[in-house]
Amino acid sequence: MLFRATGGVAAFVVMFAASSAARADEGMWTFDAFPTAKVKATYGWAPDQPWLDRVRASAVRLTGGCSASFVSGDGLMLTNHHCVQACVQEQSSADADYITNGFVARDRAKELQCARQQAEVVTAISDVTARVRAAIGQLTGPALVQARNGTIATIEASTCTDRETTRCEVVTLFGGGRYALYRYRKYSDVRLVWVPELAAAAFGGDPDNFSFPRYGIDAAFLRAYENGKPVATPQHLTWNARAPQPDEPTFVIGNPGRTLRLITADQRNVQRSLVLPFVVSFLSEYRGRLITARAQNAERFREGFEELASVENSYKALRGELQSLNDETFATMLDAQEAQLRSSKTARLGRGAGDDPWQAIARADRVYRDIFYDRGFLEQNAGFQSTLYGYAKTLVRAAAERDKPDAKRLPGYTQASLPLTEKQLLAAVPVYPWLEQLQLEFWLSKTREYLGADSPAVKRLLGRESPERLAAALVAGTKLADPAVRQALFTGGMAAIRASDDPLIRLVLANDATARAVRERYIAEVDAPISAAQARLTAVRFAAYGTDLYPDATFTLRISYGKVAGWTERGQPVPPTTRFAGLFDRATGQEPFRLATAIDRARSSLSPATTLDFVTTNDITGGNSGSPVVARDGSVIGAIFDGNLPSLGGTFGYDASVNRSVAVSTAAIEAALQTVYPAPALLAELHQS
Amino acid sequence: MLFRATGGVAAFVVMFAASSAARADEGMWTFDAFPTAKVKATYGWAPDQPWLDRVRASAVRLTGGCSASFVSGDGLMLTNHHCVQACVQEQSSADADYITNGFVARDRAKELQCARQQAEVVTAISDVTARVRAAIGQLTGPALVQARNGTIATIEASTCTDRETTRCEVVTLFGGGRYALYRYRKYSDVRLVWVPELAAAAFGGDPDNFSFPRYGIDAAFLRAYENGKPVATPQHLTWNARAPQPDEPTFVIGNPGRTLRLITADQRNVQRSLVLPFVVSFLSEYRGRLITARAQNAERFREGFEELASVENSYKALRGELQSLNDETFATMLDAQEAQLRSSKTARLGRGAGDDPWQAIARADRVYRDIFYDRGFLEQNAGFQSTLYGYAKTLVRAAAERDKPDAKRLPGYTQASLPLTEKQLLAAVPVYPWLEQLQLEFWLSKTREYLGADSPAVKRLLGRESPERLAAALVAGTKLADPAVRQALFTGGMAAIRASDDPLIRLVLANDATARAVRERYIAEVDAPISAAQARLTAVRFAAYGTDLYPDATFTLRISYGKVAGWTERGQPVPPTTRFAGLFDRATGQEPFRLATAIDRARSSLSPATTLDFVTTNDITGGNSGSPVVARDGSVIGAIFDGNLPSLGGTFGYDASVNRSVAVSTAAIEAALQTVYPAPALLAELHQS
């Protein structure tokens, strides 16, 4: 399954991003710059503006880090099973284990709320580059960042004044080369309609993840509500339960989360030699701890499912990225592209008022290396995956930030972003104490390991305690699992925070000055100079290659084009589609290759020839999970849920010969709804459209 | 603590090894090539031959992967706590927890046998290069390896005919540039005399490991026995419980296990981009699984101690190696050294009869990369750390190999090496089923992850089972934990093996053909060409720099010279010694910074000014653990137990400015024996000498 776009695991590796001209099928294009001519030249046809407008209006961003699309007039959304796992996990209990058994809402009243999820549809895009640039002027350092973030906050707050139903977001593209204002219609009540059994959705589990041939029905349906009723979505994709045809053109509309294709060779070196080796090793140990802890009893096994699935997915994706950067051929190709640009006539443009942008970035990278662990453990990923620590940090920060004018607040606490922050903070979701303790213990012990037992910051966290004892005491003592307690602290503001004796609030307060200091150093010495240099690099690129370039992924709406096509691996052709017959062949009876119970039961009524999954050349990445695969006629024929192993290097560069996206076909979902998990009402709704 | 020289964890990273001239204090020198002139020039004094002969006769190799020295006339040996941890673990139970409480033998009759340990003292070294070279002649590929290994087996078997008390070993130096026959007096009955509490030996635990200032009493005493009596060791070092003096010359005599200083840039690239990233991530997950499994109850916590300590130590050492190769300054320096040699006038010598040796090695490395995971999971590290799998593999291999003539057997099964193999196979030591299951499950699941669920080799191992279920069934079903069962299978040879229905024997048999095939491919396409190329590279080096070079470490006896000296870290001087006062300051009350119970009790009688640990410039690495630090007068003033963090890059190159070895002082051990763990008889024995 694809790397979701957000969350603590991913956050460690996010830097910025600021290529050469795109090759065939390459690119995650913004809707205001679709490469019509190129698509027409390649496929003999290209979408016109009404076509683009229609699919854009049907495309959904899920704030949990995924994509989706409306597929009925009543707010029904198609996405992936792994995009709703957290919700299914929250709604499950020993008596109602929807992870294992799947879930079908018998009627709309039985649809289950996903408390932390929000659906967002782009309604307008406008270029605000001039306004942000004017605010930045000749500023540098923290002043640059302050001016940039302040202007962004002001634009967002002043454009979307109705924050109940709209959200505004200024998106930084080309690492600061362009700024675009995205206006969204938002739906903050999202409910679960249907998921298959885990064994059907994730057949093959971690061994099959990021590989193909593949046999998973990684699909789910959600529904957007407003005022307790399904929202009317007249603009939606037509459900088309037919098999994909070899070489037919396909369009994927979704929200790719993060690519690093425009970073410099120096930045890639930081990833290859520091960031990725650290994260891969760090996640490995966490994975090991989780696997063993989860195996202790049936309850933990169920409760720990989503967390382990998520970490295994991230681990595999990031390990693939590291392998791609350690591949000499790939690395040499990327470096050569940069060398070509750097030696081009236009490179002098980059120097502009300042010095060489490549050198400026390399200088900033030296600071980035110096503060990498401090920033990671104390600020960016403080508390690691602990939900409770996250609550405490949000509460402490929200109290401080809400006392400031909007333009001076930290991102996430501005007027425009607070509604989602608040929704996620106050959502009533279960917390598993054993998991929280494991996460806090792991974070504290790794913080000590990487920063050193003698680090003053570590001493402020641990005092004379061990990570094991402190984690146990924090989980035993905190009351933050209770939404009412969080609500009171949120409402009470800084006075309530200061008066609180909650041990997690105290811990976050003890760490906060250090955390803010490393954040500020990062802003002044890394973010600001890289931002300025990347704006100059974008000018160089535009001058060298024209402005028909796509920016790096930013978890905002993009469209990619391509076709249904397999590839060649070690001299053997990999066909582009799989069928139910292949699933039956591959089943061993043991996890994760066990045939799902309901599929086994319905086996005789399933046609072995029905297409299950398929691959296309569309250029996608994590965050695209759940994206509709749209045919030329605008109908949906699948949902993206993964990439193949070679696509992991796609973070740094796209290779059309081997990079493939993996989708579950609407034909397979239709078969599942017909005979495996009978859902006649849902089918009727899909076909009504 | 230093990386021990042997064992499964280390085995993944071992390749071969084949520099420029050594700088001040650099080098792990063989006793037949001590750089007397260089030492004299640096220190104004150098040991003469009688001095060297004396210390050599006192120096001990412990087959568990460590070093030691005789320090009394009755076979008493000084080594490290972490070198005897496995033995202490084996001897411990809930009622007698010697790990936690330490152990002092009240009298010699109470000394505890370390069933798998053997002590070995070099008695003669002779050059057999000509004989091995003559056998190799112009052979290539498997024939080269066969001729080489066959000749080595013949030399060993014919020289040491008394295999009860002697052992012969032909050591490959300079990756095949030289061959030396080492003759050992061996003592296969080794007993535990004294160890402190773990909290004293390993104060600071993993956080302090590979760092300095340091406050551990990582010391232990063993005794060599023969025919039930302590052996007489008239040649031993004089115990000298004085503090080390700044800048005084020090000599370290021991068995460094593995350095890779003579590998080519291409081989370093294999380490940096493939081997080390894999091993670091692999060990991380194993570490995570162990930490959580061990924390489940007090019994597992005790039983899992040695395994976790060992894996954490390996992890930290290997991560340090990877970091050093990812350090651009360090990597550039190493590459420049190679470039200089390669462009030298003598480089043409390397081409000799064949082609360029650097290119030949790079070609072999491509095969090495291709078969790395197959070889690692199916042959070299099959079963990973599982003791039971190791028994099964040894039994299956021994049965097959003993039916062959000596010269055709696999290493480890020749007449010369079988006695130690047999001793380790038949030793009665406890096996912990939960740990075995964890290890087998981890190995099986990672094998599937790296080789793929569709690999025929994986299918031969797993059939239709999951790693979890198969591991549980293997541990529940095998009888190999019983030494009598192992003895019967060993004695019964191939007939008994074939007749066995033990599930682990069946599993090893099922895997054996694949395992042998990948081994043979490695020999033919990696070992043989690299061996031939490295012999030519050695000729180039000798021609360029003279023959006063030291070979890479091979877990055979070496001597290094240096002095007591701190270093400068981030502009701050690190003093060369620590005292008990520092230990008291650093204690927090919580593991692993808890003051040992007995030290706390004896605190008032311990002088805070007594030297605890110290650092020297001696060039050492894993396997040197337990090595005596010998003063100019031939007395012992400490035992090496670690290196500092910068010393981890020492695997690839020595940097005199920051590379330091860490030793526990005899003064600290003496204080411990006097007041903390009163051992008057032991003290008397030490002072008698």
PDB file of C-alpha atoms in Angstrom, chain B residues 57-268:
ATOM      1  CA  ALA B  57      53.583 -16.595  25.817  1.00  0.00           C
ATOM      2  CA  SER B  58      51.217 -14.856  28.245  1.00  0.00           C
ATOM      3  CA  ALA B  59      48.664 -13.863  25.617  1.00  0.00           C
ATOM      4  CA  VAL B  60      45.519 -15.939  25.258  1.00  0.00           C
ATOM      5  CA  ARG B  61      42.900 -16.250  22.557  1.00  0.00           C
ATOM      6  CA  LEU B  62      39.433 -17.161  23.819  1.00  0.00           C
ATOM      7  CA  THR B  63      37.509 -19.024  21.157  1.00  0.00           C
ATOM      8  CA  GLY B  64      34.319 -17.196  22.128  1.00  0.00           C
ATOM      9  CA  GLY B  65      35.748 -14.234  20.229  1.00  0.00           C
ATOM     10  CA  CYS B  66      37.917 -12.469  22.818  1.00  0.00           C
ATOM     11  CA  SER B  67      41.402 -12.102  24.185  1.00  0.00           C
ATOM     12  CA  ALA B  68      42.915 -12.590  27.635  1.00  0.00           C
ATOM     13  CA  SER B  69      46.262 -12.923  29.409  1.00  0.00           C
ATOM     14  CA  PHE B  70      47.743 -15.155  32.055  1.00  0.00           C
ATOM     15  CA  VAL B  71      48.300 -13.198  35.258  1.00  0.00           C
ATOM     16  CA  SER B  72      49.431 -15.901  37.678  1.00  0.00           C
ATOM     17  CA  GLY B  73      51.422 -19.112  37.599  1.00  0.00           C
ATOM     18  CA  ASP B  74      48.247 -21.163  38.125  1.00  0.00           C
ATOM     19  CA  GLY B  75      46.483 -20.509  34.829  1.00  0.00           C
ATOM     20  CA  LEU B  76      44.588 -17.448  36.015  1.00  0.00           C
ATOM     21  CA  MET B  77      43.450 -15.253  33.120  1.00  0.00           C
ATOM     22  CA  LEU B  78      42.342 -11.635  33.043  1.00  0.00           C
ATOM     23  CA  THR B  79      39.656 -10.780  30.506  1.00  0.00           C
ATOM     24  CA  ASN B  80      36.420  -8.745  30.246  1.00  0.00           C
ATOM     25  CA  HIS B  81      33.064  -9.299  31.860  1.00  0.00           C
ATOM     26  CA  HIS B  82      31.427  -9.108  28.437  1.00  0.00           C
ATOM     27  CA  CYS B  83      33.736 -11.899  27.215  1.00  0.00           C
ATOM     28  CA  VAL B  84      32.388 -14.301  29.805  1.00  0.00           C
ATOM     29  CA  GLN B  85      28.767 -13.139  29.744  1.00  0.00           C
ATOM     30  CA  ALA B  86      27.667 -16.184  27.777  1.00  0.00           C
ATOM     31  CA  CYS B  87      29.259 -18.451  30.376  1.00  0.00           C
ATOM     32  CA  VAL B  88      27.787 -16.486  33.285  1.00  0.00           C
ATOM     33  CA  GLN B  89      24.413 -16.640  31.547  1.00  0.00           C
ATOM     34  CA  GLU B  90      24.697 -20.415  31.087  1.00  0.00           C
ATOM     35  CA  GLN B  91      25.574 -20.901  34.734  1.00  0.00           C
ATOM     36  CA  SER B  92      22.836 -18.646  36.063  1.00  0.00           C
ATOM     37  CA  SER B  93      19.344 -19.515  37.170  1.00  0.00           C
ATOM     38  CA  ALA B  94      16.581 -17.737  39.030  1.00  0.00           C
ATOM     39  CA  ASP B  95      18.174 -18.916  42.274  1.00  0.00           C
ATOM     40  CA  ALA B  96      21.723 -18.078  41.318  1.00  0.00           C
ATOM     41  CA  ASP B  97      21.690 -14.994  39.151  1.00  0.00           C
ATOM     42  CA  TYR B  98      25.366 -14.318  38.588  1.00  0.00           C
ATOM     43  CA  ILE B  99      24.643 -11.726  35.930  1.00  0.00           C
ATOM     44  CA  THR B 100      22.911  -9.486  38.437  1.00  0.00           C
ATOM     45  CA  ASN B 101      24.908 -10.426  41.507  1.00  0.00           C
ATOM     46  CA  GLY B 102      28.340 -11.251  40.159  1.00  0.00           C
ATOM     47  CA  PHE B 103      30.310 -14.335  41.124  1.00  0.00           C
ATOM     48  CA  VAL B 104      33.329 -15.006  43.316  1.00  0.00           C
ATOM     49  CA  ALA B 105      34.531 -18.611  43.569  1.00  0.00           C
ATOM     50  CA  ARG B 106      35.066 -19.164  47.252  1.00  0.00           C
ATOM     51  CA  ASP B 107      37.777 -21.662  46.427  1.00  0.00           C
ATOM     52  CA  ARG B 108      39.089 -23.326  43.271  1.00  0.00           C
ATOM     53  CA  ALA B 109      36.672 -26.218  43.607  1.00  0.00           C
ATOM     54  CA  LYS B 110      33.854 -23.721  43.190  1.00  0.00           C
ATOM     55  CA  GLU B 111      35.107 -22.344  39.889  1.00  0.00           C
ATOM     56  CA  LEU B 112      32.450 -22.847  37.187  1.00  0.00           C
ATOM     57  CA  GLN B 113      33.124 -24.492  33.851  1.00  0.00           C
ATOM     58  CA  CYS B 114      32.505 -22.426  30.721  1.00  0.00           C
ATOM     59  CA  ALA B 115      31.415 -25.295  28.536  1.00  0.00           C
ATOM     60  CA  ARG B 116      31.919 -23.647  25.148  1.00  0.00           C
ATOM     61  CA  GLN B 117      35.080 -21.686  25.904  1.00  0.00           C
ATOM     62  CA  GLN B 118      38.652 -22.664  24.961  1.00  0.00           C
ATOM     63  CA  ALA B 119      41.901 -20.826  25.682  1.00  0.00           C
ATOM     64  CA  GLU B 120      44.718 -20.867  23.129  1.00  0.00           C
ATOM     65  CA  VAL B 121      48.305 -19.659  23.344  1.00  0.00           C
ATOM     66  CA  VAL B 122      50.519 -19.207  20.299  1.00  0.00           C
ATOM     67  CA  THR B 123      53.688 -21.299  20.582  1.00  0.00           C
ATOM     68  CA  ALA B 124      55.097 -20.935  17.077  1.00  0.00           C
ATOM     69  CA  ILE B 125      54.549 -18.959  13.880  1.00  0.00           C
ATOM     70  CA  SER B 126      55.964 -20.006  10.537  1.00  0.00           C
ATOM     71  CA  ASP B 127      55.560 -18.703   7.023  1.00  0.00           C
ATOM     72  CA  VAL B 128      53.904 -21.207   4.698  1.00  0.00           C
ATOM     73  CA  THR B 129      53.234 -18.810   1.838  1.00  0.00           C
ATOM     74  CA  ALA B 130      55.492 -20.650  -0.585  1.00  0.00           C
ATOM     75  CA  ARG B 131      53.806 -23.990   0.043  1.00  0.00           C
ATOM     76  CA  VAL B 132      50.274 -22.633  -0.369  1.00  0.00           C
ATOM     77  CA  ARG B 133      51.259 -20.597  -3.430  1.00  0.00           C
ATOM     78  CA  ALA B 134      52.876 -23.641  -5.012  1.00  0.00           C
ATOM     79  CA  ALA B 135      49.659 -25.597  -4.543  1.00  0.00           C
ATOM     80  CA  ILE B 136      47.595 -22.801  -6.082  1.00  0.00           C
ATOM     81  CA  GLY B 137      49.934 -22.294  -9.030  1.00  0.00           C
ATOM     82  CA  GLN B 138      47.995 -20.881 -11.952  1.00  0.00           C
ATOM     83  CA  LEU B 139      44.683 -22.309 -10.832  1.00  0.00           C
ATOM     84  CA  THR B 140      41.553 -20.169 -10.847  1.00  0.00           C
ATOM     85  CA  GLY B 141      37.952 -20.483  -9.692  1.00  0.00           C
ATOM     86  CA  PRO B 142      36.863 -23.383  -7.490  1.00  0.00           C
ATOM     87  CA  ALA B 143      40.085 -25.252  -8.274  1.00  0.00           C
ATOM     88  CA  LEU B 144      42.060 -22.412  -6.670  1.00  0.00           C
ATOM     89  CA  VAL B 145      39.938 -22.510  -3.535  1.00  0.00           C
ATOM     90  CA  GLN B 146      40.066 -26.305  -3.407  1.00  0.00           C
ATOM     91  CA  ALA B 147      43.845 -26.343  -3.759  1.00  0.00           C
ATOM     92  CA  ARG B 148      44.259 -23.612  -1.179  1.00  0.00           C
ATOM     93  CA  ASN B 149      41.898 -25.061   1.400  1.00  0.00           C
ATOM     94  CA  GLY B 150      43.160 -28.597   0.821  1.00  0.00           C
ATOM     95  CA  THR B 151      46.766 -27.588   1.329  1.00  0.00           C
ATOM     96  CA  ILE B 152      45.850 -25.640   4.446  1.00  0.00           C
ATOM     97  CA  ALA B 153      43.983 -28.648   5.869  1.00  0.00           C
ATOM     98  CA  THR B 154      46.958 -30.887   5.130  1.00  0.00           C
ATOM     99  CA  ILE B 155      49.473 -28.531   6.719  1.00  0.00           C
ATOM    100  CA  GLU B 156      47.308 -28.170   9.815  1.00  0.00           C
ATOM    101  CA  ALA B 157      46.610 -31.864  10.227  1.00  0.00           C
ATOM    102  CA  SER B 158      50.192 -32.937   9.677  1.00  0.00           C
ATOM    103  CA  THR B 159      51.736 -30.341  11.993  1.00  0.00           C
ATOM    104  CA  CYS B 160      49.481 -30.737  15.019  1.00  0.00           C
ATOM    105  CA  THR B 161      49.010 -34.466  15.361  1.00  0.00           C
ATOM    106  CA  ASP B 162      48.287 -34.191  19.081  1.00  0.00           C
ATOM    107  CA  ARG B 163      44.879 -32.612  18.834  1.00  0.00           C
ATOM    108  CA  GLU B 164      44.193 -32.976  22.574  1.00  0.00           C
ATOM    109  CA  THR B 165      46.597 -30.203  23.535  1.00  0.00           C
ATOM    110  CA  THR B 166      47.554 -28.455  20.320  1.00  0.00           C
ATOM    111  CA  ARG B 167      45.792 -26.729  17.495  1.00  0.00           C
ATOM    112  CA  CYS B 168      47.234 -25.652  14.174  1.00  0.00           C
ATOM    113  CA  GLU B 169      45.762 -22.933  12.027  1.00  0.00           C
ATOM    114  CA  VAL B 170      46.970 -21.533   8.756  1.00  0.00           C
ATOM    115  CA  VAL B 171      46.126 -17.854   8.762  1.00  0.00           C
ATOM    116  CA  THR B 172      45.441 -16.001   5.528  1.00  0.00           C
ATOM    117  CA  LEU B 173      47.057 -12.580   5.751  1.00  0.00           C
ATOM    118  CA  PHE B 174      46.802  -9.674   3.321  1.00  0.00           C
ATOM    119  CA  GLY B 175      43.785 -11.423   1.804  1.00  0.00           C
ATOM    120  CA  GLY B 176      46.003 -14.159   0.398  1.00  0.00           C
ATOM    121  CA  GLY B 177      49.227 -12.197   0.063  1.00  0.00           C
ATOM    122  CA  ARG B 178      50.769 -14.249   2.857  1.00  0.00           C
ATOM    123  CA  TYR B 179      49.950 -17.488   4.671  1.00  0.00           C
ATOM    124  CA  ALA B 180      51.251 -18.193   8.186  1.00  0.00           C
ATOM    125  CA  LEU B 181      50.976 -21.327  10.265  1.00  0.00           C
ATOM    126  CA  TYR B 182      50.068 -20.586  13.890  1.00  0.00           C
ATOM    127  CA  ARG B 183      50.617 -23.368  16.364  1.00  0.00           C
ATOM    128  CA  TYR B 184      48.675 -23.119  19.633  1.00  0.00           C
ATOM    129  CA  ARG B 185      48.809 -24.780  23.003  1.00  0.00           C
ATOM    130  CA  LYS B 186      45.138 -25.183  23.758  1.00  0.00           C
ATOM    131  CA  TYR B 187      43.261 -25.491  27.042  1.00  0.00           C
ATOM    132  CA  SER B 188      39.745 -26.728  26.507  1.00  0.00           C
ATOM    133  CA  ASP B 189      38.686 -26.648  30.160  1.00  0.00           C
ATOM    134  CA  VAL B 190      38.139 -23.021  31.085  1.00  0.00           C
ATOM    135  CA  ARG B 191      36.444 -22.008  34.335  1.00  0.00           C
ATOM    136  CA  LEU B 192      34.956 -18.881  35.741  1.00  0.00           C
ATOM    137  CA  VAL B 193      36.746 -17.445  38.784  1.00  0.00           C
ATOM    138  CA  TRP B 194      35.317 -13.977  39.256  1.00  0.00           C
ATOM    139  CA  VAL B 195      32.928 -11.501  37.712  1.00  0.00           C
ATOM    140  CA  PRO B 196      31.504  -8.323  39.191  1.00  0.00           C
ATOM    141  CA  GLU B 197      27.815  -7.415  39.096  1.00  0.00           C
ATOM    142  CA  LEU B 198      26.542  -6.435  35.660  1.00  0.00           C
ATOM    143  CA  ALA B 199      25.731  -2.967  36.989  1.00  0.00           C
ATOM    144  CA  ALA B 200      29.428  -2.544  37.821  1.00  0.00           C
ATOM    145  CA  ALA B 201      30.813  -4.149  34.660  1.00  0.00           C
ATOM    146  CA  ALA B 202      28.471  -2.430  32.234  1.00  0.00           C
ATOM    147  CA  PHE B 203      27.599   0.768  34.082  1.00  0.00           C
ATOM    148  CA  GLY B 204      25.977   3.095  31.549  1.00  0.00           C
ATOM    149  CA  GLY B 205      24.887   0.140  29.433  1.00  0.00           C
ATOM    150  CA  ASP B 206      24.168   0.721  25.795  1.00  0.00           C
ATOM    151  CA  PRO B 207      24.057   4.535  26.102  1.00  0.00           C
ATOM    152  CA  ASP B 208      27.655   4.660  27.339  1.00  0.00           C
ATOM    153  CA  ASN B 209      28.929   1.847  25.129  1.00  0.00           C
ATOM    154  CA  PHE B 210      31.652   2.968  22.671  1.00  0.00           C
ATOM    155  CA  SER B 211      31.969   6.232  24.514  1.00  0.00           C
ATOM    156  CA  PHE B 212      34.321   7.872  26.986  1.00  0.00           C
ATOM    157  CA  PRO B 213      34.488   9.119  29.764  1.00  0.00           C
ATOM    158  CA  ARG B 214      33.450   5.697  30.977  1.00  0.00           C
ATOM    159  CA  TYR B 215      32.942   4.089  34.363  1.00  0.00           C
ATOM    160  CA  GLY B 216      32.683   0.313  33.940  1.00  0.00           C
ATOM    161  CA  ILE B 217      34.643  -2.462  35.622  1.00  0.00           C
ATOM    162  CA  ASP B 218      34.365  -4.645  32.535  1.00  0.00           C
ATOM    163  CA  ALA B 219      36.680  -7.286  33.946  1.00  0.00           C
ATOM    164  CA  ALA B 220      36.596 -10.973  34.768  1.00  0.00           C
ATOM    165  CA  PHE B 221      38.965 -13.759  35.750  1.00  0.00           C
ATOM    166  CA  LEU B 222      39.005 -17.227  34.219  1.00  0.00           C
ATOM    167  CA  ARG B 223      41.299 -20.171  34.896  1.00  0.00           C
ATOM    168  CA  ALA B 224      42.675 -22.757  32.497  1.00  0.00           C
ATOM    169  CA  TYR B 225      42.447 -26.370  33.640  1.00  0.00           C
ATOM    170  CA  GLU B 226      43.824 -29.629  32.362  1.00  0.00           C
ATOM    171  CA  ASN B 227      43.035 -33.068  33.725  1.00  0.00           C
ATOM    172  CA  GLY B 228      40.938 -31.419  36.373  1.00  0.00           C
ATOM    173  CA  LYS B 229      43.774 -29.255  37.664  1.00  0.00           C
ATOM    174  CA  PRO B 230      44.764 -25.666  37.092  1.00  0.00           C
ATOM    175  CA  VAL B 231      47.477 -25.516  34.460  1.00  0.00           C
ATOM    176  CA  ALA B 232      50.897 -24.226  35.397  1.00  0.00           C
ATOM    177  CA  THR B 233      51.651 -21.008  33.566  1.00  0.00           C
ATOM    178  CA  PRO B 234      55.075 -19.878  34.600  1.00  0.00           C
ATOM    179  CA  GLN B 235      55.074 -17.404  31.739  1.00  0.00           C
ATOM    180  CA  HIS B 236      52.552 -14.820  32.740  1.00  0.00           C
ATOM    181  CA  LEU B 237      52.251 -11.074  33.065  1.00  0.00           C
ATOM    182  CA  THR B 238      53.016  -9.369  36.355  1.00  0.00           C
ATOM    183  CA  TRP B 239      49.943  -7.864  37.982  1.00  0.00           C
ATOM    184  CA  ASN B 240      50.534  -4.145  38.443  1.00  0.00           C
ATOM    185  CA  ALA B 241      47.666  -2.351  40.134  1.00  0.00           C
ATOM    186  CA  ARG B 242      48.917   1.156  39.517  1.00  0.00           C
ATOM    187  CA  ALA B 243      47.211   3.996  37.689  1.00  0.00           C
ATOM    188  CA  PRO B 244      48.223   4.579  34.080  1.00  0.00           C
ATOM    189  CA  GLN B 245      50.370   7.681  33.590  1.00  0.00           C
ATOM    190  CA  PRO B 246      49.629  10.269  30.902  1.00  0.00           C
ATOM    191  CA  ASP B 247      51.691   9.621  27.759  1.00  0.00           C
ATOM    192  CA  GLU B 248      53.293   6.437  29.044  1.00  0.00           C
ATOM    193  CA  PRO B 249      53.808   3.891  26.272  1.00  0.00           C
ATOM    194  CA  THR B 250      51.361   1.008  26.212  1.00  0.00           C
ATOM    195  CA  PHE B 251      51.294  -2.255  24.291  1.00  0.00           C
ATOM    196  CA  VAL B 252      48.133  -4.186  23.631  1.00  0.00           C
ATOM    197  CA  ILE B 253      48.437  -7.877  22.853  1.00  0.00           C
ATOM    198  CA  GLY B 254      45.349  -9.638  21.585  1.00  0.00           C
ATOM    199  CA  ASN B 255      43.292 -10.945  18.725  1.00  0.00           C
ATOM    200  CA  PRO B 256      41.616  -8.207  16.694  1.00  0.00           C
ATOM    201  CA  GLY B 257      38.807  -9.832  14.750  1.00  0.00           C
ATOM    202  CA  ARG B 258      38.136  -7.953  11.567  1.00  0.00           C
ATOM    203  CA  THR B 259      39.298  -4.841   9.827  1.00  0.00           C
ATOM    204  CA  LEU B 260      38.723  -3.902   6.205  1.00  0.00           C
ATOM    205  CA  ARG B 261      41.541  -1.448   5.672  1.00  0.00           C
ATOM    206  CA  LEU B 262      42.981  -3.130   2.622  1.00  0.00           C
ATOM    207  CA  ILE B 263      39.768  -3.556   0.672  1.00  0.00           C
ATOM    208  CA  THR B 264      39.331  -1.600  -2.533  1.00  0.00           C
ATOM    209  CA  ALA B 265      37.071   1.407  -3.049  1.00  0.00           C
ATOM    210  CA  ASP B 266      34.640  -0.874  -4.831  1.00  0.00           C
ATOM    211  CA  GLN B 267      34.514  -3.187  -1.841  1.00  0.00           C
ATOM    212  CA  ARG B 268      33.959  -0.244   0.477  1.00  0.00           C
TER     213      ARG B 268
END
